[in-house]
């Protein structure tokens, strides 16, 4: 049985919990990723002749498992497992950075033994079977790695999270620099500040055949992490160097000049102050600053950018993540920026949201480079993507819709108001080569201007009504239903009360017709997509599947006005991430048989269908039984309400049930029975007796009702359980694809429609309420209230006291 991705991630992150207390969060990865690495190469290469990675006899993950519980486990892992693998593959200094016998970090004696034993046990999870790199038809390992790296970066804090470029940003870069499925393996990709290598790998993933990967990283442990990462992602021949790229570049050609590449990407440390250490910038032997200028001694942003430009081939392409300051800072940086623009190397600039990166909270941008036909470039394409993101803990994250929109707009060079435009170089030159995006794209929301005349005289300004033109284009006669001409030119008046706005919109024929049109578009996509979903087979690739159906959904909604196709796309991608992904991975692992399986929760003594919730089985096959149970529950609730009414009427301190309370001052069946025995022969307690007997009768009815409900539920439970066992494959496909997936997505689309219409409703009501009472009417109301206050003051004896009346006047 395939484990759910969410459960797999939680299991892996649990390995980090074993390490807490003895080390900084930034060091978890040094241990966890080494174990992941050994598990991977053991599954994939152990016993395989001529494998790119050698797993020596006695040094596999299974041999590590055999060490569990042994007093020498830490030292044995270092020497017998990691040491042998490092020696056999020339990985000394790479996988042996973490010391598994470090008492300061892992504890001493039994504490270390228990901790390492539990840690190894987590990686024994059967779902972590990497005998195929693309386990279960997809890159399970890659996803798990990304999950771990993001959490490591999050917990490592501001100063230690820079080893990781957020996967969302890496995906954007990979998709806009020109790599595609047809890119050849001989194509070279380079990252001079590669960190853990995540950005490089995302770029390489865009080519189906792979690429030749090169990188350099200054930090020793992070460079080791990158080398492991390359092997984990089936790129064992990638060349990763360790050293300072600016002072000692190690990727050189036969003539000791900088090696040049087809593609280059980087997320260098922002505003690196010590970049010039060891660099003779005025006489750089690699020619990186010649003809451009020398960056400021205390800011290395342009030093990295110029290094990348120099490292690109004559038709090379690249992208660099840098702080926004590089776009507008003056002095030496302005000179460099001018020289780069003159050469036409900057193809585009993409502004990103603030607080996106783990090492800093400042806003950043992607500078897209392209040397091909640079001399003929007449403009720079700019995107302001700073507004599109979601909160994720204390960081911001790009949503799937934000990524897709940026990639679409950039690759198609689409100009969208307040979002993107092609800026002519002549315009940039007129702005003294300042590239600050707000100079060229005004992405600010239009100010909601208060109309003084409307406040004075009433009615709603037509410009405010006209601003809702996207709605009037879709609902052309709705405007006449809601508004009429005001008492003055250029003003309108609401024809209905504020409370009637929403019903008027939602019942309008044009609104109804548009809603039907949206559902029709969804239904057409649904009918096209269902055969593909019902055809899911073992070893299919889930990522390929979601890419295909999500692109189809985008295309289906691309010609509809008002509803944003990217919002619809986001609905699908969120559902994929939260639910559908786990379902599909189960299907490509175990087939449609997974639909018959149930999962038991032993602690709660409950169970649920693995793919098909019980509720779907009940709704389709046992609806009448469910209705009968609902009727029984309704009857039981009615009895309970009657008992509450009796308690409320007679349960007070002097009530007829006051003496029927138990030690906890509560009334229940037992306490009432006890009181009845006490007063059964008391003739003076006839009224109390009658009330108690009535209450007891209701309590017995409630108990009987509860018994029937319990019996009915048990019968239904057995029927549902039997149905899981007998369900056909065709029925499974209907329940999963139609009743679960498509029904959920259709509800999401309807919710999206309601959200759009709620915005229209809210805005109209806001405008109506803003100008509903003109200033003269308010003044008259104030005068009336002031007279009332003065009258009260007079009645209270304050007449003649000028100070008091002034103090209390309105």
PDB file of C-alpha atoms in Angstrom, residues 400-633:
ATOM      1  CA  UNK A 400       0.318  28.061  -8.020  1.00  0.00           C
ATOM      2  CA  UNK A 401      -1.726  30.712  -9.821  1.00  0.00           C
ATOM      3  CA  UNK A 402       0.959  33.353  -9.213  1.00  0.00           C
ATOM      4  CA  UNK A 403       3.658  31.119 -10.689  1.00  0.00           C
ATOM      5  CA  UNK A 404       1.597  30.211 -13.732  1.00  0.00           C
ATOM      6  CA  UNK A 405       0.553  33.788 -14.422  1.00  0.00           C
ATOM      7  CA  UNK A 406       4.110  35.115 -14.244  1.00  0.00           C
ATOM      8  CA  UNK A 407       5.380  32.362 -16.559  1.00  0.00           C
ATOM      9  CA  UNK A 408       2.525  32.810 -19.052  1.00  0.00           C
ATOM     10  CA  UNK A 409       2.811  36.578 -19.167  1.00  0.00           C
ATOM     11  CA  UNK A 410       6.586  36.599 -19.481  1.00  0.00           C
ATOM     12  CA  UNK A 411       6.887  33.877 -22.108  1.00  0.00           C
ATOM     13  CA  UNK A 412       4.079  35.343 -24.219  1.00  0.00           C
ATOM     14  CA  UNK A 413       5.179  38.937 -23.505  1.00  0.00           C
ATOM     15  CA  UNK A 414       1.596  39.880 -22.642  1.00  0.00           C
ATOM     16  CA  UNK A 415       0.958  43.449 -21.565  1.00  0.00           C
ATOM     17  CA  UNK A 416      -1.587  43.655 -18.731  1.00  0.00           C
ATOM     18  CA  UNK A 417      -2.627  46.901 -17.083  1.00  0.00           C
ATOM     19  CA  UNK A 418      -1.056  47.358 -13.657  1.00  0.00           C
ATOM     20  CA  UNK A 419       0.880  44.111 -14.050  1.00  0.00           C
ATOM     21  CA  UNK A 420       3.201  43.967 -17.057  1.00  0.00           C
ATOM     22  CA  UNK A 421       4.481  45.922 -20.047  1.00  0.00           C
ATOM     23  CA  UNK A 422       7.304  46.113 -22.540  1.00  0.00           C
ATOM     24  CA  UNK A 423       9.287  49.198 -21.596  1.00  0.00           C
ATOM     25  CA  UNK A 424      11.214  50.796 -24.505  1.00  0.00           C
ATOM     26  CA  UNK A 425      14.897  51.394 -23.864  1.00  0.00           C
ATOM     27  CA  UNK A 426      14.329  55.011 -24.934  1.00  0.00           C
ATOM     28  CA  UNK A 427      11.928  55.447 -22.004  1.00  0.00           C
ATOM     29  CA  UNK A 428      14.448  53.847 -19.654  1.00  0.00           C
ATOM     30  CA  UNK A 429      17.145  56.152 -20.974  1.00  0.00           C
ATOM     31  CA  UNK A 430      14.870  59.148 -20.353  1.00  0.00           C
ATOM     32  CA  UNK A 431      14.668  57.935 -16.728  1.00  0.00           C
ATOM     33  CA  UNK A 432      18.488  57.905 -16.490  1.00  0.00           C
ATOM     34  CA  UNK A 433      18.554  54.081 -16.760  1.00  0.00           C
ATOM     35  CA  UNK A 434      16.608  53.664 -13.536  1.00  0.00           C
ATOM     36  CA  UNK A 435      14.862  50.266 -13.717  1.00  0.00           C
ATOM     37  CA  UNK A 436      12.661  50.614 -10.647  1.00  0.00           C
ATOM     38  CA  UNK A 437       9.465  48.814 -11.671  1.00  0.00           C
ATOM     39  CA  UNK A 438       6.975  51.350 -10.164  1.00  0.00           C
ATOM     40  CA  UNK A 439       8.371  53.952 -12.566  1.00  0.00           C
ATOM     41  CA  UNK A 440       6.965  51.978 -15.450  1.00  0.00           C
ATOM     42  CA  UNK A 441       4.071  49.984 -13.979  1.00  0.00           C
ATOM     43  CA  UNK A 442       1.586  51.608 -11.628  1.00  0.00           C
ATOM     44  CA  UNK A 443       0.279  48.579  -9.746  1.00  0.00           C
ATOM     45  CA  UNK A 444      -1.363  50.579  -6.968  1.00  0.00           C
ATOM     46  CA  UNK A 445      -5.082  50.111  -6.479  1.00  0.00           C
ATOM     47  CA  UNK A 446      -7.086  53.146  -7.547  1.00  0.00           C
ATOM     48  CA  UNK A 447      -7.876  55.367  -4.580  1.00  0.00           C
ATOM     49  CA  UNK A 448     -11.465  55.199  -3.409  1.00  0.00           C
ATOM     50  CA  UNK A 449     -12.193  58.923  -3.674  1.00  0.00           C
ATOM     51  CA  UNK A 450     -14.928  60.463  -1.549  1.00  0.00           C
ATOM     52  CA  UNK A 451     -17.263  62.699  -3.573  1.00  0.00           C
ATOM     53  CA  UNK A 452     -17.935  65.922  -1.643  1.00  0.00           C
ATOM     54  CA  UNK A 453     -20.953  66.911  -3.748  1.00  0.00           C
ATOM     55  CA  UNK A 454     -22.556  63.507  -3.173  1.00  0.00           C
ATOM     56  CA  UNK A 455     -21.994  63.858   0.569  1.00  0.00           C
ATOM     57  CA  UNK A 456     -23.659  67.281   0.428  1.00  0.00           C
ATOM     58  CA  UNK A 457     -26.526  66.562  -1.939  1.00  0.00           C
ATOM     59  CA  UNK A 458     -26.894  62.764  -2.059  1.00  0.00           C
ATOM     60  CA  UNK A 459     -26.907  60.197  -4.908  1.00  0.00           C
ATOM     61  CA  UNK A 460     -24.001  58.030  -6.103  1.00  0.00           C
ATOM     62  CA  UNK A 461     -21.299  59.396  -8.457  1.00  0.00           C
ATOM     63  CA  UNK A 462     -21.434  57.806 -11.934  1.00  0.00           C
ATOM     64  CA  UNK A 463     -17.623  57.305 -12.016  1.00  0.00           C
ATOM     65  CA  UNK A 464     -18.019  54.917  -9.051  1.00  0.00           C
ATOM     66  CA  UNK A 465     -20.804  53.054 -10.835  1.00  0.00           C
ATOM     67  CA  UNK A 466     -18.838  53.052 -14.106  1.00  0.00           C
ATOM     68  CA  UNK A 467     -15.829  51.568 -12.299  1.00  0.00           C
ATOM     69  CA  UNK A 468     -17.835  48.355 -12.027  1.00  0.00           C
ATOM     70  CA  UNK A 469     -17.725  48.025 -15.829  1.00  0.00           C
ATOM     71  CA  UNK A 470     -16.352  44.428 -15.791  1.00  0.00           C
ATOM     72  CA  UNK A 471     -19.690  43.403 -14.254  1.00  0.00           C
ATOM     73  CA  UNK A 472     -21.817  45.571 -16.569  1.00  0.00           C
ATOM     74  CA  UNK A 473     -20.070  43.972 -19.569  1.00  0.00           C
ATOM     75  CA  UNK A 474     -21.282  40.569 -18.419  1.00  0.00           C
ATOM     76  CA  UNK A 475     -24.618  41.758 -16.956  1.00  0.00           C
ATOM     77  CA  UNK A 476     -25.535  44.608 -19.370  1.00  0.00           C
ATOM     78  CA  UNK A 477     -29.118  45.191 -18.147  1.00  0.00           C
ATOM     79  CA  UNK A 478     -28.393  44.600 -14.458  1.00  0.00           C
ATOM     80  CA  UNK A 479     -27.197  48.182 -14.106  1.00  0.00           C
ATOM     81  CA  UNK A 480     -30.642  49.491 -15.161  1.00  0.00           C
ATOM     82  CA  UNK A 481     -32.264  47.133 -12.669  1.00  0.00           C
ATOM     83  CA  UNK A 482     -30.172  48.548  -9.840  1.00  0.00           C
ATOM     84  CA  UNK A 483     -29.653  52.198 -10.792  1.00  0.00           C
ATOM     85  CA  UNK A 484     -31.495  55.099 -12.367  1.00  0.00           C
ATOM     86  CA  UNK A 485     -30.461  58.656 -13.140  1.00  0.00           C
ATOM     87  CA  UNK A 486     -29.954  60.856 -10.115  1.00  0.00           C
ATOM     88  CA  UNK A 487     -31.300  64.320  -9.472  1.00  0.00           C
ATOM     89  CA  UNK A 488     -28.171  65.855 -11.051  1.00  0.00           C
ATOM     90  CA  UNK A 489     -26.040  65.123 -14.093  1.00  0.00           C
ATOM     91  CA  UNK A 490     -23.269  62.536 -13.586  1.00  0.00           C
ATOM     92  CA  UNK A 491     -24.959  61.008 -10.554  1.00  0.00           C
ATOM     93  CA  UNK A 492     -27.084  57.885 -10.154  1.00  0.00           C
ATOM     94  CA  UNK A 493     -29.608  56.623  -7.631  1.00  0.00           C
ATOM     95  CA  UNK A 494     -30.148  53.113  -6.274  1.00  0.00           C
ATOM     96  CA  UNK A 495     -33.618  51.878  -7.246  1.00  0.00           C
ATOM     97  CA  UNK A 496     -33.950  49.328  -4.437  1.00  0.00           C
ATOM     98  CA  UNK A 497     -33.231  49.144  -0.730  1.00  0.00           C
ATOM     99  CA  UNK A 498     -29.787  48.134   0.483  1.00  0.00           C
ATOM    100  CA  UNK A 499     -31.035  44.775   1.764  1.00  0.00           C
ATOM    101  CA  UNK A 500     -32.558  43.970  -1.630  1.00  0.00           C
ATOM    102  CA  UNK A 501     -29.275  44.383  -3.563  1.00  0.00           C
ATOM    103  CA  UNK A 502     -28.022  40.821  -3.129  1.00  0.00           C
ATOM    104  CA  UNK A 503     -31.346  39.103  -3.975  1.00  0.00           C
ATOM    105  CA  UNK A 504     -31.738  41.383  -6.994  1.00  0.00           C
ATOM    106  CA  UNK A 505     -28.314  40.443  -8.330  1.00  0.00           C
ATOM    107  CA  UNK A 506     -28.519  36.716  -7.621  1.00  0.00           C
ATOM    108  CA  UNK A 507     -32.000  36.404  -9.137  1.00  0.00           C
ATOM    109  CA  UNK A 508     -31.305  38.518 -12.210  1.00  0.00           C
ATOM    110  CA  UNK A 509     -31.662  36.568 -15.499  1.00  0.00           C
ATOM    111  CA  UNK A 510     -28.230  37.680 -16.726  1.00  0.00           C
ATOM    112  CA  UNK A 511     -26.592  36.537 -13.518  1.00  0.00           C
ATOM    113  CA  UNK A 512     -28.391  33.192 -13.769  1.00  0.00           C
ATOM    114  CA  UNK A 513     -27.441  32.837 -17.437  1.00  0.00           C
ATOM    115  CA  UNK A 514     -23.784  33.637 -16.736  1.00  0.00           C
ATOM    116  CA  UNK A 515     -23.693  31.167 -13.849  1.00  0.00           C
ATOM    117  CA  UNK A 516     -25.067  28.491 -16.165  1.00  0.00           C
ATOM    118  CA  UNK A 517     -22.445  29.420 -18.758  1.00  0.00           C
ATOM    119  CA  UNK A 518     -19.653  28.986 -16.193  1.00  0.00           C
ATOM    120  CA  UNK A 519     -21.015  25.595 -15.133  1.00  0.00           C
ATOM    121  CA  UNK A 520     -21.359  24.606 -18.805  1.00  0.00           C
ATOM    122  CA  UNK A 521     -17.698  25.416 -19.394  1.00  0.00           C
ATOM    123  CA  UNK A 522     -16.777  23.390 -16.312  1.00  0.00           C
ATOM    124  CA  UNK A 523     -18.984  20.511 -17.484  1.00  0.00           C
ATOM    125  CA  UNK A 524     -17.281  20.472 -20.881  1.00  0.00           C
ATOM    126  CA  UNK A 525     -13.891  20.269 -19.171  1.00  0.00           C
ATOM    127  CA  UNK A 526     -15.275  17.633 -16.813  1.00  0.00           C
ATOM    128  CA  UNK A 527     -16.570  15.462 -19.678  1.00  0.00           C
ATOM    129  CA  UNK A 528     -13.217  15.751 -21.445  1.00  0.00           C
ATOM    130  CA  UNK A 529     -11.228  15.015 -18.284  1.00  0.00           C
ATOM    131  CA  UNK A 530     -13.189  12.163 -16.685  1.00  0.00           C
ATOM    132  CA  UNK A 531     -12.063   9.474 -19.176  1.00  0.00           C
ATOM    133  CA  UNK A 532      -8.481  10.468 -18.483  1.00  0.00           C
ATOM    134  CA  UNK A 533      -9.018  10.233 -14.720  1.00  0.00           C
ATOM    135  CA  UNK A 534     -10.937   6.986 -14.909  1.00  0.00           C
ATOM    136  CA  UNK A 535      -8.112   5.642 -17.055  1.00  0.00           C
ATOM    137  CA  UNK A 536      -5.445   6.116 -14.382  1.00  0.00           C
ATOM    138  CA  UNK A 537      -3.272   3.011 -14.323  1.00  0.00           C
ATOM    139  CA  UNK A 538      -0.424   1.601 -12.258  1.00  0.00           C
ATOM    140  CA  UNK A 539       2.897   3.377 -12.977  1.00  0.00           C
ATOM    141  CA  UNK A 540       1.247   6.454 -14.511  1.00  0.00           C
ATOM    142  CA  UNK A 541       2.892   9.759 -13.597  1.00  0.00           C
ATOM    143  CA  UNK A 542       0.716  11.907 -11.335  1.00  0.00           C
ATOM    144  CA  UNK A 543       2.639  15.100 -12.067  1.00  0.00           C
ATOM    145  CA  UNK A 544       2.127  14.654 -15.784  1.00  0.00           C
ATOM    146  CA  UNK A 545      -1.563  14.028 -15.179  1.00  0.00           C
ATOM    147  CA  UNK A 546      -2.157  17.134 -13.072  1.00  0.00           C
ATOM    148  CA  UNK A 547      -0.194  19.233 -15.550  1.00  0.00           C
ATOM    149  CA  UNK A 548      -2.378  18.074 -18.437  1.00  0.00           C
ATOM    150  CA  UNK A 549      -5.751  18.481 -16.754  1.00  0.00           C
ATOM    151  CA  UNK A 550      -4.847  21.822 -15.126  1.00  0.00           C
ATOM    152  CA  UNK A 551      -3.665  23.253 -18.443  1.00  0.00           C
ATOM    153  CA  UNK A 552      -6.913  22.084 -20.021  1.00  0.00           C
ATOM    154  CA  UNK A 553      -8.850  23.819 -17.233  1.00  0.00           C
ATOM    155  CA  UNK A 554      -6.956  27.067 -17.795  1.00  0.00           C
ATOM    156  CA  UNK A 555      -7.679  26.883 -21.489  1.00  0.00           C
ATOM    157  CA  UNK A 556     -11.359  26.118 -20.897  1.00  0.00           C
ATOM    158  CA  UNK A 557     -11.825  29.248 -18.765  1.00  0.00           C
ATOM    159  CA  UNK A 558      -9.569  31.542 -20.793  1.00  0.00           C
ATOM    160  CA  UNK A 559     -12.425  32.959 -22.898  1.00  0.00           C
ATOM    161  CA  UNK A 560     -14.778  33.767 -20.031  1.00  0.00           C
ATOM    162  CA  UNK A 561     -14.975  37.323 -18.769  1.00  0.00           C
ATOM    163  CA  UNK A 562     -15.293  38.279 -15.111  1.00  0.00           C
ATOM    164  CA  UNK A 563     -14.128  34.976 -13.637  1.00  0.00           C
ATOM    165  CA  UNK A 564     -10.314  34.816 -13.507  1.00  0.00           C
ATOM    166  CA  UNK A 565      -8.971  31.636 -15.083  1.00  0.00           C
ATOM    167  CA  UNK A 566      -6.020  31.668 -12.671  1.00  0.00           C
ATOM    168  CA  UNK A 567      -8.394  31.708  -9.683  1.00  0.00           C
ATOM    169  CA  UNK A 568     -10.124  28.632 -11.126  1.00  0.00           C
ATOM    170  CA  UNK A 569      -6.736  27.002 -11.722  1.00  0.00           C
ATOM    171  CA  UNK A 570      -5.780  27.697  -8.111  1.00  0.00           C
ATOM    172  CA  UNK A 571      -8.916  25.928  -6.882  1.00  0.00           C
ATOM    173  CA  UNK A 572      -7.843  22.761  -8.721  1.00  0.00           C
ATOM    174  CA  UNK A 573      -4.238  22.977  -7.555  1.00  0.00           C
ATOM    175  CA  UNK A 574      -5.207  23.471  -3.909  1.00  0.00           C
ATOM    176  CA  UNK A 575      -7.538  20.479  -4.067  1.00  0.00           C
ATOM    177  CA  UNK A 576      -4.770  18.490  -5.744  1.00  0.00           C
ATOM    178  CA  UNK A 577      -2.350  19.353  -2.973  1.00  0.00           C
ATOM    179  CA  UNK A 578      -4.776  18.688  -0.124  1.00  0.00           C
ATOM    180  CA  UNK A 579      -6.606  15.571  -1.333  1.00  0.00           C
ATOM    181  CA  UNK A 580      -6.460  14.506  -4.952  1.00  0.00           C
ATOM    182  CA  UNK A 581      -2.687  14.031  -5.044  1.00  0.00           C
ATOM    183  CA  UNK A 582      -2.731  11.366  -2.323  1.00  0.00           C
ATOM    184  CA  UNK A 583      -5.604   9.600  -4.090  1.00  0.00           C
ATOM    185  CA  UNK A 584      -3.808   9.525  -7.435  1.00  0.00           C
ATOM    186  CA  UNK A 585      -0.553   8.287  -5.914  1.00  0.00           C
ATOM    187  CA  UNK A 586      -2.488   5.453  -4.295  1.00  0.00           C
ATOM    188  CA  UNK A 587      -4.030   4.559  -7.662  1.00  0.00           C
ATOM    189  CA  UNK A 588      -0.740   4.546  -9.587  1.00  0.00           C
ATOM    190  CA  UNK A 589       0.739   2.336  -6.892  1.00  0.00           C
ATOM    191  CA  UNK A 590      -2.073  -0.087  -6.070  1.00  0.00           C
ATOM    192  CA  UNK A 591      -4.591   0.396  -8.858  1.00  0.00           C
ATOM    193  CA  UNK A 592      -8.333   0.866  -8.417  1.00  0.00           C
ATOM    194  CA  UNK A 593      -8.335  -1.920  -5.829  1.00  0.00           C
ATOM    195  CA  UNK A 594      -7.362   0.854  -3.420  1.00  0.00           C
ATOM    196  CA  UNK A 595     -10.997   1.974  -3.561  1.00  0.00           C
ATOM    197  CA  UNK A 596     -12.044  -1.142  -1.639  1.00  0.00           C
ATOM    198  CA  UNK A 597      -9.583  -0.552   1.167  1.00  0.00           C
ATOM    199  CA  UNK A 598     -10.433   0.926   4.543  1.00  0.00           C
ATOM    200  CA  UNK A 599      -8.174   2.493   7.140  1.00  0.00           C
ATOM    201  CA  UNK A 600      -8.803   1.820  10.815  1.00  0.00           C
ATOM    202  CA  UNK A 601      -8.020   4.230  13.621  1.00  0.00           C
ATOM    203  CA  UNK A 602      -7.401   1.865  16.499  1.00  0.00           C
ATOM    204  CA  UNK A 603      -7.349   4.505  19.209  1.00  0.00           C
ATOM    205  CA  UNK A 604     -10.767   5.872  18.214  1.00  0.00           C
ATOM    206  CA  UNK A 605     -12.095   2.465  17.125  1.00  0.00           C
ATOM    207  CA  UNK A 606     -13.266   4.081  13.919  1.00  0.00           C
ATOM    208  CA  UNK A 607     -12.621   3.436  10.266  1.00  0.00           C
ATOM    209  CA  UNK A 608     -12.823   5.296   6.988  1.00  0.00           C
ATOM    210  CA  UNK A 609     -12.461   4.424   3.329  1.00  0.00           C
ATOM    211  CA  UNK A 610      -8.934   4.886   2.035  1.00  0.00           C
ATOM    212  CA  UNK A 611     -10.056   6.633  -1.162  1.00  0.00           C
ATOM    213  CA  UNK A 612     -13.825   6.698  -0.810  1.00  0.00           C
ATOM    214  CA  UNK A 613     -15.282   8.343   2.308  1.00  0.00           C
ATOM    215  CA  UNK A 614     -18.165   6.460   3.919  1.00  0.00           C
ATOM    216  CA  UNK A 615     -20.399   9.423   3.225  1.00  0.00           C
ATOM    217  CA  UNK A 616     -20.107   8.907  -0.530  1.00  0.00           C
ATOM    218  CA  UNK A 617     -21.027   5.216  -0.260  1.00  0.00           C
ATOM    219  CA  UNK A 618     -24.033   6.110   1.895  1.00  0.00           C
ATOM    220  CA  UNK A 619     -25.164   8.931  -0.395  1.00  0.00           C
ATOM    221  CA  UNK A 620     -25.101   6.724  -3.499  1.00  0.00           C
ATOM    222  CA  UNK A 621     -26.297   3.341  -2.159  1.00  0.00           C
ATOM    223  CA  UNK A 622     -27.952   3.811   1.220  1.00  0.00           C
ATOM    224  CA  UNK A 623     -29.689   7.177   1.023  1.00  0.00           C
ATOM    225  CA  UNK A 624     -33.040   5.805   2.302  1.00  0.00           C
ATOM    226  CA  UNK A 625     -31.378   4.218   5.333  1.00  0.00           C
ATOM    227  CA  UNK A 626     -29.619   7.513   6.049  1.00  0.00           C
ATOM    228  CA  UNK A 627     -32.928   9.391   5.794  1.00  0.00           C
ATOM    229  CA  UNK A 628     -34.530   6.979   8.272  1.00  0.00           C
ATOM    230  CA  UNK A 629     -31.677   7.586  10.703  1.00  0.00           C
ATOM    231  CA  UNK A 630     -32.025  11.348  10.269  1.00  0.00           C
ATOM    232  CA  UNK A 631     -35.722  11.054  11.113  1.00  0.00           C
ATOM    233  CA  UNK A 632     -34.863   9.082  14.250  1.00  0.00           C
ATOM    234  CA  UNK A 633     -32.308  11.721  15.215  1.00  0.00           C
TER     235      UNK A 633
END
